[in-house]
XYZ file of C-alpha atoms in Angstrom:
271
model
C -24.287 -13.483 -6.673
C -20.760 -11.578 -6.850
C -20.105 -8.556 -5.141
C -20.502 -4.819 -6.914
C -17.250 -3.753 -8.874
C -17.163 -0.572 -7.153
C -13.758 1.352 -7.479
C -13.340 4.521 -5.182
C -10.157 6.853 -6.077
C -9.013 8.137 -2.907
C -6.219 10.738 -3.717
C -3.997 11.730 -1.293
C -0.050 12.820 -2.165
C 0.439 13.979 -6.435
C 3.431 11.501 -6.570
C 3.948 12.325 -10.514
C 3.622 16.240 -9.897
C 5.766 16.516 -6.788
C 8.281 14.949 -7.920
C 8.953 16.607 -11.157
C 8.500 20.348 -8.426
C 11.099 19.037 -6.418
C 13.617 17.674 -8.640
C 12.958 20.392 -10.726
C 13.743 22.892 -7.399
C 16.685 20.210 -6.408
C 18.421 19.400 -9.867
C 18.007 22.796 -12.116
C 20.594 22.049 -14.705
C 19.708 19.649 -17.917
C 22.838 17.264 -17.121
C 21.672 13.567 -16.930
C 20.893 12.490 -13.424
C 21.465 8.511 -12.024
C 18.594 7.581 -9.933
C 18.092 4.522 -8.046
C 14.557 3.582 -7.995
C 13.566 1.006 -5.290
C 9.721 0.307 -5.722
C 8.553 -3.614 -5.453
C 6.039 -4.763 -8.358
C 4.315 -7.433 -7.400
C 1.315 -5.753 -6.246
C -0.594 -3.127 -8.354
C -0.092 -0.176 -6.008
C 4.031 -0.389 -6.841
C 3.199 -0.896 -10.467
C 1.307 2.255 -10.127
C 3.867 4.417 -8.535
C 6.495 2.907 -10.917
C 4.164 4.154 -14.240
C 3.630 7.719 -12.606
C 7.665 7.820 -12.420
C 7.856 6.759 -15.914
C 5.212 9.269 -16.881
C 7.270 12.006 -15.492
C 10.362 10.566 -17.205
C 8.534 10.832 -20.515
C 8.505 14.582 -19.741
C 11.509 15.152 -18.687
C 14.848 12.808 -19.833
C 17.277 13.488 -18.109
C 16.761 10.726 -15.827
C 19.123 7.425 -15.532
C 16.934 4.984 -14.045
C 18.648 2.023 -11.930
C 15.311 -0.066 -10.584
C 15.236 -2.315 -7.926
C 12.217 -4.732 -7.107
C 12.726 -6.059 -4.371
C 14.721 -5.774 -0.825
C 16.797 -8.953 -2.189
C 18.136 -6.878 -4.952
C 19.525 -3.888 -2.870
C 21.597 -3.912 0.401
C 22.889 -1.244 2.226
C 26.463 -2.186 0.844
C 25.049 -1.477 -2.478
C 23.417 1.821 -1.627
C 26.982 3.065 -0.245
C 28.634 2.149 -3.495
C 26.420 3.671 -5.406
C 26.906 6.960 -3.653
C 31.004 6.307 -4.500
C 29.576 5.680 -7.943
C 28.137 8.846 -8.057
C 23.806 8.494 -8.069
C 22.484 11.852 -7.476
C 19.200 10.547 -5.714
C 17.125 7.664 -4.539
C 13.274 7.165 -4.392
C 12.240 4.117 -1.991
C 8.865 2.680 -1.471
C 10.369 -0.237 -0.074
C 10.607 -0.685 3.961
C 13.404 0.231 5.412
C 15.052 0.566 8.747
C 15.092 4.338 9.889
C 19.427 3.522 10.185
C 19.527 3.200 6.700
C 17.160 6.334 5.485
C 19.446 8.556 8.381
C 22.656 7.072 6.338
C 20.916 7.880 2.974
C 19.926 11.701 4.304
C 23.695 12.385 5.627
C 24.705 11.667 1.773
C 23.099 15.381 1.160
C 21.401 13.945 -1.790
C 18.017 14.420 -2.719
C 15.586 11.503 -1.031
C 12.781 10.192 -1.626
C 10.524 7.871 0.417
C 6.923 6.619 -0.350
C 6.247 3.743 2.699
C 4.893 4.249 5.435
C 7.150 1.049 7.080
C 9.282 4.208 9.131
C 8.107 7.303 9.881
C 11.109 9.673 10.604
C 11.199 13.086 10.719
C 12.300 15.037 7.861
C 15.097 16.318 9.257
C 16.572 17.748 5.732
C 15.093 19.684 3.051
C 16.257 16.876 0.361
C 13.905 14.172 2.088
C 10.659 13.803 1.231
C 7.903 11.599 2.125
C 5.015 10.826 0.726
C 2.202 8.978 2.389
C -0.838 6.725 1.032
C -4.295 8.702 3.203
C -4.649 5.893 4.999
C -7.463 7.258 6.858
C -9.192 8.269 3.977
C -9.306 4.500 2.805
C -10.693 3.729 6.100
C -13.174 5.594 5.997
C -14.328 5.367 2.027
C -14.605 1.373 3.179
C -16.864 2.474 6.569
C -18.933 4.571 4.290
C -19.093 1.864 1.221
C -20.694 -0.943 3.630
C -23.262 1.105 5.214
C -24.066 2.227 1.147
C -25.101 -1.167 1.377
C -27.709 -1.796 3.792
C -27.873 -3.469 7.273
C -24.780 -5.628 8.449
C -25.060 -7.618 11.742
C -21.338 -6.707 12.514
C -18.240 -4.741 10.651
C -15.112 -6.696 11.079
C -11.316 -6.306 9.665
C -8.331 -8.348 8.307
C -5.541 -7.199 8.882
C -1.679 -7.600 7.054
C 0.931 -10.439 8.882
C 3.369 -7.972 9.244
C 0.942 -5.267 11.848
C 1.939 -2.762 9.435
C 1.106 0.902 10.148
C -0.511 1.685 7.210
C -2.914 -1.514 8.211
C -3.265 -0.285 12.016
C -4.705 3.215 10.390
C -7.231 1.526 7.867
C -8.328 -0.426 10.718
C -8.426 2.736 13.033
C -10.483 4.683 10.687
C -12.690 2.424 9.559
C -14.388 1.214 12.928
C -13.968 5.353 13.778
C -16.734 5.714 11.109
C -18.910 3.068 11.672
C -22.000 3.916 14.160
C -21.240 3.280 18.018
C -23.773 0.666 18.129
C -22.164 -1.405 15.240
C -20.528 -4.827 16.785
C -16.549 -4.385 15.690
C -14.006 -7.008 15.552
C -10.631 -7.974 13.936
C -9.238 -10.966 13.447
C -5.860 -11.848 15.411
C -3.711 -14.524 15.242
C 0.046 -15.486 16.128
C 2.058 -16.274 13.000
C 5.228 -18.133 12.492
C 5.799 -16.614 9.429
C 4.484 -13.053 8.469
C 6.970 -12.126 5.722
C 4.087 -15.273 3.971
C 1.662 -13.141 4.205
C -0.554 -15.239 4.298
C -2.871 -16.229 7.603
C -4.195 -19.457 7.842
C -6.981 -20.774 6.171
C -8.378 -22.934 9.039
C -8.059 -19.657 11.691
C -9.917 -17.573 8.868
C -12.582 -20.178 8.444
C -13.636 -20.377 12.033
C -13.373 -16.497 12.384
C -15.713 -15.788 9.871
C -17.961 -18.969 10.956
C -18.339 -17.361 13.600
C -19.445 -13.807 12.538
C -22.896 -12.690 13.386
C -24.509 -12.596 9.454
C -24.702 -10.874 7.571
C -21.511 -9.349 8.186
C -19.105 -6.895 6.499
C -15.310 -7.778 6.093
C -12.754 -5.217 5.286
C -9.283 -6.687 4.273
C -5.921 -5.007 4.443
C -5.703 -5.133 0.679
C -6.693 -7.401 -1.954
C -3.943 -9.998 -0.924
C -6.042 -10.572 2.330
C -9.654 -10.106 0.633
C -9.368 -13.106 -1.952
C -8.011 -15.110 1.549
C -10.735 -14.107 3.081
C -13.021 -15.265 -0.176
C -11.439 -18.343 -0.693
C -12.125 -19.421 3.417
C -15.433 -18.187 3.365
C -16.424 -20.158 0.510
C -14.678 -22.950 1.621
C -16.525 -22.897 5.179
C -19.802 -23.096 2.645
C -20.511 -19.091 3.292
C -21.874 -17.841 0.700
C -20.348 -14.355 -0.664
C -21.503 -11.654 -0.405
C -24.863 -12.612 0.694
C -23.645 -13.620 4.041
C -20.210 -12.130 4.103
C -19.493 -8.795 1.977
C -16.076 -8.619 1.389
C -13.651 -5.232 0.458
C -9.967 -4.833 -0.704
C -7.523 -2.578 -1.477
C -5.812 -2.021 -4.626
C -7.918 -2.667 -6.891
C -4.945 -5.456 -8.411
C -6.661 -6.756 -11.339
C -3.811 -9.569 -11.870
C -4.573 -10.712 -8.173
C -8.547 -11.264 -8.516
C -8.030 -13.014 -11.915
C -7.752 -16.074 -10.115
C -11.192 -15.640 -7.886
C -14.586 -16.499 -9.327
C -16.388 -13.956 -7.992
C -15.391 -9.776 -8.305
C -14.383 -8.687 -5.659
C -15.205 -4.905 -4.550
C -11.879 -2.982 -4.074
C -10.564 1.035 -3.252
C -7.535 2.198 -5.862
C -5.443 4.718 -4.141
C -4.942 6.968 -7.061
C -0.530 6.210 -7.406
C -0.489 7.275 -10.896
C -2.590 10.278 -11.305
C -2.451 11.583 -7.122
């Protein structure tokens, strides 16, 4: 049996429409503007807010686009010389240390930051940030399992790093799950969390050891197909006796699974 390819759109920040409003509000002339654009694509959520940027661009070109995909590809040296070089903005959804966004804000220019890796004040009206409703996603997973039936216990993966926007999916979704409903997460130590991946033995025993049938909720996909691949490896079979849920809905992820796996898509392109 394979799991129901169930996609729920949670919508939370219009990334497309508020940034064409505020650069619109920020940047009224029709003069070409240099933008650096820091957004990682590996994972379908940047390749989401990267095509809603695009979209907008499509509507309105006066845009030069300098993209960066990963934290490799732009230091802080890099950001200062591109301010001598004369960018008129920057739009992040990489993490970054609250230093560097504080450095970026006392440029004056116009800022953008979708992550949710530091959570400064905006202390200028040229920052912006823009959040993924974490607790909404919580909660759509809470509400998706009991959809389902009866579940022994509710338990939830989280990401190697202890990211905030992990802590808050967790938070919300045992915050809508009855009172009686046995909760747990899984925790281990890691050497290594930039891996991001946990290891398969510790995952194995964890869910081993889950009263059945039980309902896992993973951080995002990345963690759901681990979560898969251990509990078919421990001979559990999914989702009969473990029901598993992503994040992300990344298609190129769960090409390599043999099962589908039952994911929420935060709306990036459309929200």
């Amino acid at each position: 049996q394979t799991n129901l390819n169930i996609i729920l759109q949670i919508k939370k920040t219009s990334y497309c429409k508020q940034l064409k409003k505020w650069y619109n509000d920020t940047i009224v002339d029709s003069e070409q503007r240099k933008v650096i654009v820091a957004i990682p694509t590996s994972g379908s959520d940047g390749r989401q807010r990267l095509a809603g940027i695009y979209r907008y661009l499509g509507e309105n070109q006066y845009w030069e686009i300098q993209l960066y995909r990963s934290q490799n590809e732009l230091s802080d040296s890099l950001i200062h010389k591109s301010i001598k070089d004369g960018v008129d903005g920057f739009i992040f959804a990489m993490p970054y240390s609250g230093q560097t966004l504080r450095a970026l804000m006392e440029t004056g220019l116009p800022v953008v930051v979708m992550t949710d890796a530091e959570r400064i004040d905006a202390t200028t009206p040229l920052l912006r940030r823009f959040f993924v409703d974490n607790a909404a996603i919580g909660k759509a997973a809470a509400h998706f399992f009991q959809s389902l039936g009866r579940f022994e216990t509710f338990a939830y993966i989280p990401d190697t790093y202890c990211s905030i926007w992990s802590q808050e999916r967790e938070s919300a979704f045992f915050a809508n799950l009855p009172k009686r409903i046995q909760r747990l997460t899984f925790k281990h130590s890691i050497d290594a969390p930039a891996c991001r991946q946990w290891p398969q033995d510790h995952l194995k025993e964890f869910l081993l050891g889950l009263p059945k049938p039980a309902a896992v909720f993973a951080a995002n996909d990345n963690y759901a197909i681990q979560i898969i691949n251990a509990a078919r490896s421990a001979g559990l079979a999914v989702p009969v006796q473990v029901s598993v849920l992503g994040v992300d809905n990344d298609e190129l992820l769960t090409q390599g699974i043999p099962i589908t796996l039952s994911s929420i898509e935060p709306d990036f392109n459309e929200a």
